[in-house]
Short mmCIF file of C-alpha atoms in Angstrom, two decimals:
data_model
loop_
_atom_site.label_atom_id
_atom_site.label_comp_id
_atom_site.label_asym_id
_atom_site.label_seq_id
_atom_site.Cartn_x
_atom_site.Cartn_y
_atom_site.Cartn_z
CA MET A 8 20.25 244.27 257.55
CA LYS A 9 17.74 241.41 257.18
CA LYS A 10 14.16 241.95 257.51
CA LYS A 11 12.81 239.11 259.86
CA VAL A 12 9.35 237.45 259.66
CA LEU A 13 7.47 234.97 262.70
CA PHE A 14 4.80 232.83 261.41
CA VAL A 15 2.58 231.94 264.35
CA CYS A 16 -0.21 229.45 265.12
CA MET A 17 -1.45 227.47 268.11
CA GLY A 18 1.01 224.35 268.05
CA ASN A 19 3.71 225.07 265.57
CA ILE A 20 2.91 222.09 263.57
CA CYS A 21 0.38 222.73 260.76
CA ARG A 22 -0.40 226.40 259.57
CA SER A 23 2.89 228.51 260.93
CA PRO A 24 5.33 226.09 259.84
CA ALA A 25 3.67 226.03 256.30
CA GLY A 26 3.91 229.82 256.52
CA GLU A 27 7.67 230.05 257.24
CA CYS A 28 8.54 227.51 254.49
CA ILE A 29 5.90 228.70 251.74
CA PHE A 30 7.05 232.07 252.48
CA ARG A 31 10.57 231.32 252.14
CA SER A 32 9.98 229.32 248.84
CA TYR A 33 8.29 232.40 247.15
CA LEU A 34 11.27 234.56 248.25
CA THR A 35 13.88 231.79 247.07
CA ASP A 36 11.53 231.89 243.81
CA MET A 37 12.02 235.57 243.30
CA GLY A 38 16.02 235.37 244.40
CA ILE A 39 15.83 237.37 247.31
CA GLU A 40 15.63 235.07 250.23
CA ASP A 41 18.74 235.78 251.64
CA ASP A 42 17.60 239.32 252.39
CA PHE A 43 15.41 237.80 254.99
CA LEU A 44 15.10 235.55 258.12
CA ILE A 45 11.99 233.46 258.45
CA ASP A 46 11.01 231.45 261.43
CA SER A 47 7.71 230.06 263.18
CA ALA A 48 6.18 229.33 266.74
CA GLY A 49 3.40 228.35 268.39
CA THR A 50 1.31 229.99 270.95
CA THR A 51 1.29 226.90 273.00
CA ALA A 52 3.62 224.28 274.51
CA TYR A 53 2.05 221.33 272.94
CA HIS A 54 4.40 220.45 270.46
CA ILE A 55 7.50 221.61 271.10
CA GLY A 56 10.79 219.93 269.39
CA GLU A 57 8.08 218.23 267.02
CA SER A 58 8.43 218.06 263.33
CA PRO A 59 5.46 219.68 261.27
CA ASP A 60 2.49 217.42 260.94
CA PRO A 61 2.59 214.60 258.43
CA ARG A 62 -0.39 215.75 256.40
CA MET A 63 0.76 219.44 256.22
CA ARG A 64 3.99 218.21 255.00
CA ARG A 65 2.30 215.80 252.33
CA ALA A 66 0.39 218.84 251.16
CA GLY A 67 3.36 221.21 250.50
CA SER A 68 5.26 218.38 248.94
CA GLU A 69 2.16 218.06 246.12
CA ARG A 70 2.70 221.74 245.62
CA GLY A 71 6.91 221.31 245.47
CA VAL A 72 7.31 222.93 249.10
CA GLU A 73 9.09 221.04 251.69
CA ILE A 74 7.47 221.88 254.94
CA VAL A 75 10.43 221.56 257.83
CA GLY A 76 11.02 222.63 260.90
CA ARG A 77 10.72 221.95 264.96
CA GLY A 78 8.25 222.95 267.01
CA ARG A 79 8.71 226.04 269.47
CA GLN A 80 6.68 228.44 271.74
CA PHE A 81 6.64 231.96 270.95
CA GLU A 82 8.35 234.29 273.59
CA THR A 83 8.56 237.69 274.38
CA ASP A 84 11.95 238.11 273.21
CA ASP A 85 10.33 237.30 269.83
CA PHE A 86 8.76 240.78 269.79
CA ASP A 87 12.42 242.37 269.67
CA ARG A 88 13.55 240.01 267.31
CA PHE A 89 11.13 240.20 264.38
CA ASP A 90 9.93 243.00 262.29
CA LEU A 91 6.83 241.22 261.69
CA ILE A 92 4.83 238.74 263.49
CA VAL A 93 2.09 237.17 261.40
CA ALA A 94 -0.61 235.37 263.56
CA MET A 95 -2.63 232.79 261.82
CA ASP A 96 -6.12 233.58 263.34
CA ARG A 97 -7.58 235.97 266.10
CA GLU A 98 -7.29 233.38 268.85
CA ASN A 99 -3.62 233.24 268.24
CA LEU A 100 -3.28 237.03 267.59
CA ARG A 101 -4.87 237.82 271.14
CA ASP A 102 -2.39 235.09 272.90
CA ILE A 103 0.53 237.16 271.30
CA LEU A 104 -1.07 240.58 272.07
CA ARG A 105 -1.42 239.07 275.83
CA LEU A 106 2.20 239.13 276.07
CA ASP A 107 2.73 242.47 275.14
CA PRO A 108 0.20 244.46 277.73
CA ARG A 109 1.59 247.97 277.07
CA SER A 110 1.05 247.31 273.53
CA ARG A 111 4.67 248.50 272.55
CA HIS A 112 4.64 245.79 269.74
CA ARG A 113 1.01 246.10 268.60
CA ASP A 114 1.99 247.76 265.01
CA LYS A 115 4.10 244.61 264.11
CA VAL A 116 1.66 241.76 264.97
CA HIS A 117 -1.10 241.34 261.94
CA LEU A 118 -3.47 238.58 260.83
CA LEU A 119 -2.24 236.72 257.84
CA CYS A 120 -5.31 237.34 256.18
CA GLN A 121 -4.96 240.99 256.20
CA PHE A 122 -2.37 240.33 253.38
CA ILE A 123 -5.22 239.02 250.83
CA PRO A 124 -6.84 241.34 248.84
CA ASP A 125 -10.73 240.99 249.63
CA SER A 126 -10.22 238.20 251.98
CA PRO A 127 -13.71 237.08 253.08
CA SER A 128 -12.07 235.48 256.20
CA GLN A 129 -9.64 236.89 259.13
CA ASP A 130 -8.66 233.72 260.02
CA VAL A 131 -6.71 230.71 258.46
CA PRO A 132 -8.45 227.75 259.63
CA ASP A 133 -6.79 225.17 261.71
CA PRO A 134 -6.73 221.78 259.59
CA TYR A 135 -5.49 219.88 262.58
CA TYR A 136 -8.92 217.76 262.96
CA GLY A 137 -10.23 217.98 259.55
CA GLY A 138 -9.49 216.25 256.41
CA SER A 139 -6.93 216.85 253.72
CA GLY A 140 -8.91 219.71 252.10
CA GLY A 141 -8.14 221.91 255.00
CA PHE A 142 -4.70 221.50 254.60
CA ASP A 143 -4.70 222.36 250.75
CA HIS A 144 -6.84 225.40 251.72
CA VAL A 145 -4.04 226.60 254.18
CA MET A 146 -1.72 226.68 251.54
CA ASP A 147 -3.83 228.51 249.11
CA LEU A 148 -4.33 231.13 251.60
CA ILE A 149 -0.64 231.21 252.69
CA GLU A 150 0.47 231.52 248.88
CA GLU A 151 -2.15 234.36 248.30
CA ALA A 152 -0.66 236.25 251.60
CA CYS A 153 3.18 235.98 250.41
CA PRO A 154 3.05 239.12 247.84
CA GLY A 155 1.20 241.55 250.48
CA ILE A 156 3.38 240.26 253.36
CA LEU A 157 6.52 240.93 251.19
CA GLU A 158 5.18 244.42 250.42
CA LYS A 159 4.95 245.11 254.29
CA LEU A 160 8.56 243.74 254.86
CA GLN A 161 10.21 246.02 252.09
CA ASN A 162 7.76 249.02 252.50
CA GLY A 163 6.43 249.13 256.15
CA CYS A 164 8.63 247.75 258.89
CA GLU A 165 11.94 248.97 260.11
CA ALA A 166 14.60 246.24 260.42
CA GLN A 167 15.39 244.79 263.83
CA ARG A 168 18.92 244.74 265.04
#
């Protein structure tokens, strides 16, 4: 059974589609992408149906990663569909957990930076209002987290049906 991971940010046009596509590329490079289902979502409805931000796509392209997708909003069914839910920052984490008032799914929701050894930060900063360097920084953080996310999926998650 495939392991399923969902990356979540606020609008689903910068950080979370980058997480989805970078992690997919990481798995492809390892030859194991068919063992996983990867998706992304936003905590808000601001950008439903929109493509990823052109600046994020450019940052990905410069590293050989195509950042694609269509914005969608996180929904409560995602708790049951995914084995691991990766929030980009503490605000996203809080918004996700508000949809789980009984904390039934708390153990499958994590911050991306928790998967970066010795990370000085808890949050992947939102690059939307900044310059191109912010998009590169997001790419760096996601790339650093990929091994830890894979380890969690392989060793610490029960597959959802």
